[in-house]
Amino acid sequence: MLYPSNLEQKINFLKIKDFLKDECTSPLGKEYVDRMAFSSDYNLVTKLLDQTEEFQRILISGEMFPSSHFTNLTPYLEKAKLEGAFLDEEDFYELKGALLTLKGCITFFQKNGEFYPVLSQLLGLLIDLDLSLLKAIDTIIDEKGKIRSNASKELQLIRAQIIYEEGRLRKVMDRIFKEARAKGLTPEDASMTIRGGRLVIPVAAENKRKLRGFIHDESATGQTVFMEPEEALDINNEIRDLEYMERREIIKILTLLTDKLRPAIPALRKATNFLGLMDFIRAKAKFAQKTESTKPEIIKERILSWTRARHPLLEMALKTQGKKITPLDVKLGGHERLLVISGPNAGGKSVALKTVALLQYMLQSGLLIPVHPDSKSSLFDNFFIDIGDEQNLENDLSTYSSHLMSMKHFTQFANRKTILFIDEFGTGTEPQFGGAIAEAILLSLNKLGAFGVLTTHYGNLKQVANKNQGLVNGAMRYDVDRLEPLYQLEIGKPGSSFALEIASKIGISKEILEYAKANIGEERVRYDRLLTQLENEKNQYSILLTEAKSKEKLLKARLQEYNQMKETLELTKKKYIQEAKLEAKALLDQTNKKIESAIREIKEGKAEKEVTKQIRKELEVFKEEVKPEKLVIKDPEVEVIGGKISEGDWVRLKDNGAIAEVLRIKNKEAEIAIGELKSNVKISRLEKISHTQVKKEVKAIASRVGYNTNEKMMDFSYNLDLRGKRGEEILPLIQTFIDEGHMLGVKDLRIVHGKGDGILRQITRNLLKHMSPVKKMEDEHADRGGAGVTLVTLK
């Protein structure tokens, strides 16, 4: 049961229908939109939703599906069912297009039926359709909707004769026209034309008796007449007779084709329904795609649990203004069936109510709704609303009386299978009486087990919702400090109207507000103040929670990086140990062989003094070769003191540990000196260190192999090969390469990235663009790599 009769208009469902009609490609689909109806049948609603969801998947997949000629065949079938009647060329052309669409649908679902099982079931409407009819029509009607010349032998002969006679006529007319022009009988710039279906010559009115023939027409001024020469009359008559013969033959062909069509009329009626359904389902799927709608889980248990629900019409309106909608989380069921929403005016109470009402109605009409896919919903038999002003002068009903009429209907017919929506519950009369009546009605609806959403400002209704099982309070959140609604629904607590706070912020005098507080009563003011305090605390905790979640996310990311780094180090450590073991084994084997060889040579030389001396010398040389180098690694202790970096400060580069003195600060960059080398680096790459530790660090740098300038210059390669690297790997490589080249005073560098798809080249060029030491970059000469190599010139 639906109440009232204009329910669809009140919840804006008619606008949803208009959007669906815009997505239809034919009147057939629009007729199905008009026939859409609310249903509580679980199997029917589930089937309608599954059909739309499957078609949505077709649209997303981009698979080829027929998109035109969803034609209403009914007028043509009505015309064809009469014995002796025939369809004309245009009718058969439309019929041919529709049959091609049907054939495309059948082919698609036969090929992809396992992926779209619910839509494939609709092929049952086409089980009696014989597609040989398409072949028969195609034999007669061409791609432009005209009868083919080879549709019959007679038609082919007639059209060939017409072409011949028209050619003969043209030659005769051309000759006569040239003669008439030579004699000056025709006006200047005149040419042959058609009048009454016959080829005629324009002749000046004063010369019309000088040319034998028949006048068919004259110009508007009467100065020119259009004549058919006597010599061409017989040919024109012959052409006219042939055209009559052609028309009789075409009618004969069309009649025979209509006779073939007539037995298929019942099957074609079903096919028409199929075409309408396909157009309608596709329109629903396209609308669902535009509104990002999904199918919630439909369960038989009475529950409504939606996450991120959005009003589709409001969302589209906000998008045109460049704004975003605030989604709602709604849950009704169990001991919380009736939601009583309170809060300030223009805070979003009515929007929340209308969102739930519209989406539930859309769902039970077979439409996907804009909610999170994890949402759940059930179906209701009765759908009641009381929204807006139902004042009726003819029936002598005031606003409040109309509301009471609705409440009477609700309390008489509501049950556990009813969902209802009441906006501004209890308003329209004296608050004391209106609140009391609303409270009694609310308790009655709760007793009947109804589901629904109600909005109100009455404090007694909030208290009733707080005390009674089956009812639950809801609040529209509000930023009191900025006097702005947040449009967020919070279930579980009542909302405040914030009337005193808003009045105070606006600037109403303290005397007026004190008087108002005194009349409201201390207890009511304290209650409202408590709600305001709770709202402020809620806002603060929301901000803290958001920050905590952000930090937790960052911590997880850092922990993951640490674990990955640890794993990499462990693998590297194992690799180096394994390599060291292999080298040690090889060295040991080599040493043993050398010793064995020396012993053998001494034995063979019978311990001759010179031979023994030579062998010992060789062993000493070998001993020096395999002797390990002494590595003295001292980890200097540097005290990082932090703070603002100024000229004259000593700093350390974060990425490589080099110690430098700041010479000058310019914007976000600093000019630093590392020994005799000067360089410009970003301040973010530097950290300030203690002056007392600088000398120790400088000495440590001299002993550290990695930062000895002379050795760096000897080891530095002017060529960087990035081939085979991933995009994320090359950033640190390029950064280090450019920095070291710049610090060592190198001007020209060469980066090899290969051609391939050009991805590495693009990434390299983008990185180099934003590096301050880079003066310019260009492709290598074509003979030496061309676009696969980037030449870099440093400042």
Short mmCIF file of C-alpha atoms in Angstrom, two decimals, residues 16 49 56 284 287-296 305-316 319 325-330 354-356 358-363 367-375:
data_model
loop_
_atom_site.label_atom_id
_atom_site.label_comp_id
_atom_site.label_asym_id
_atom_site.label_seq_id
_atom_site.Cartn_x
_atom_site.Cartn_y
_atom_site.Cartn_z
CA ILE A 16 14.25 10.07 -11.58
CA LEU A 49 18.12 -5.44 -9.79
CA GLN A 56 25.94 -2.18 -15.93
CA LYS A 284 18.57 1.98 -15.83
CA PHE A 287 21.67 6.01 -14.92
CA ALA A 288 23.23 3.73 -12.29
CA GLN A 289 26.64 4.30 -13.88
CA LYS A 290 26.17 8.07 -13.80
CA THR A 291 25.11 8.06 -10.14
CA GLU A 292 27.68 5.39 -9.14
CA SER A 293 24.88 3.16 -7.87
CA THR A 294 25.16 -0.44 -6.72
CA LYS A 295 22.97 -3.29 -5.58
CA PRO A 296 22.80 -3.68 -1.80
CA SER A 305 21.69 -0.77 6.95
CA TRP A 306 23.18 1.65 4.44
CA THR A 307 26.72 3.00 4.28
CA ARG A 308 27.59 6.16 2.33
CA ALA A 309 24.04 6.69 1.04
CA ARG A 310 23.66 9.67 -1.31
CA HIS A 311 20.63 11.51 -2.73
CA PRO A 312 21.19 11.13 -6.52
CA LEU A 313 19.37 14.32 -7.55
CA LEU A 314 21.07 16.44 -4.88
CA GLU A 315 24.47 15.00 -5.82
CA MET A 316 23.98 15.86 -9.51
CA LYS A 319 28.27 18.59 -9.06
CA ILE A 325 27.70 15.71 -1.24
CA THR A 326 28.09 14.44 2.34
CA PRO A 327 27.09 10.74 2.43
CA LEU A 328 24.85 9.33 5.18
CA ASP A 329 25.21 6.16 7.24
CA VAL A 330 21.77 4.85 8.24
CA LYS A 354 14.07 12.30 1.74
CA THR A 355 17.31 10.48 0.88
CA VAL A 356 16.21 7.35 2.75
CA LEU A 358 13.78 8.04 -2.31
CA LEU A 359 16.45 5.34 -2.22
CA GLN A 360 14.10 2.76 -0.63
CA TYR A 361 11.43 3.55 -3.24
CA MET A 362 13.98 3.35 -6.07
CA LEU A 363 15.21 0.00 -4.74
CA LEU A 367 16.70 0.52 -9.56
CA LEU A 368 20.24 0.32 -8.24
CA ILE A 369 20.88 2.93 -5.54
CA PRO A 370 23.93 5.09 -4.63
CA VAL A 371 25.14 3.26 -1.50
CA HIS A 372 28.24 1.23 -0.60
CA PRO A 373 28.04 -2.34 -2.00
CA ASP A 374 28.28 -3.75 1.57
CA SER A 375 24.93 -2.14 2.46
#
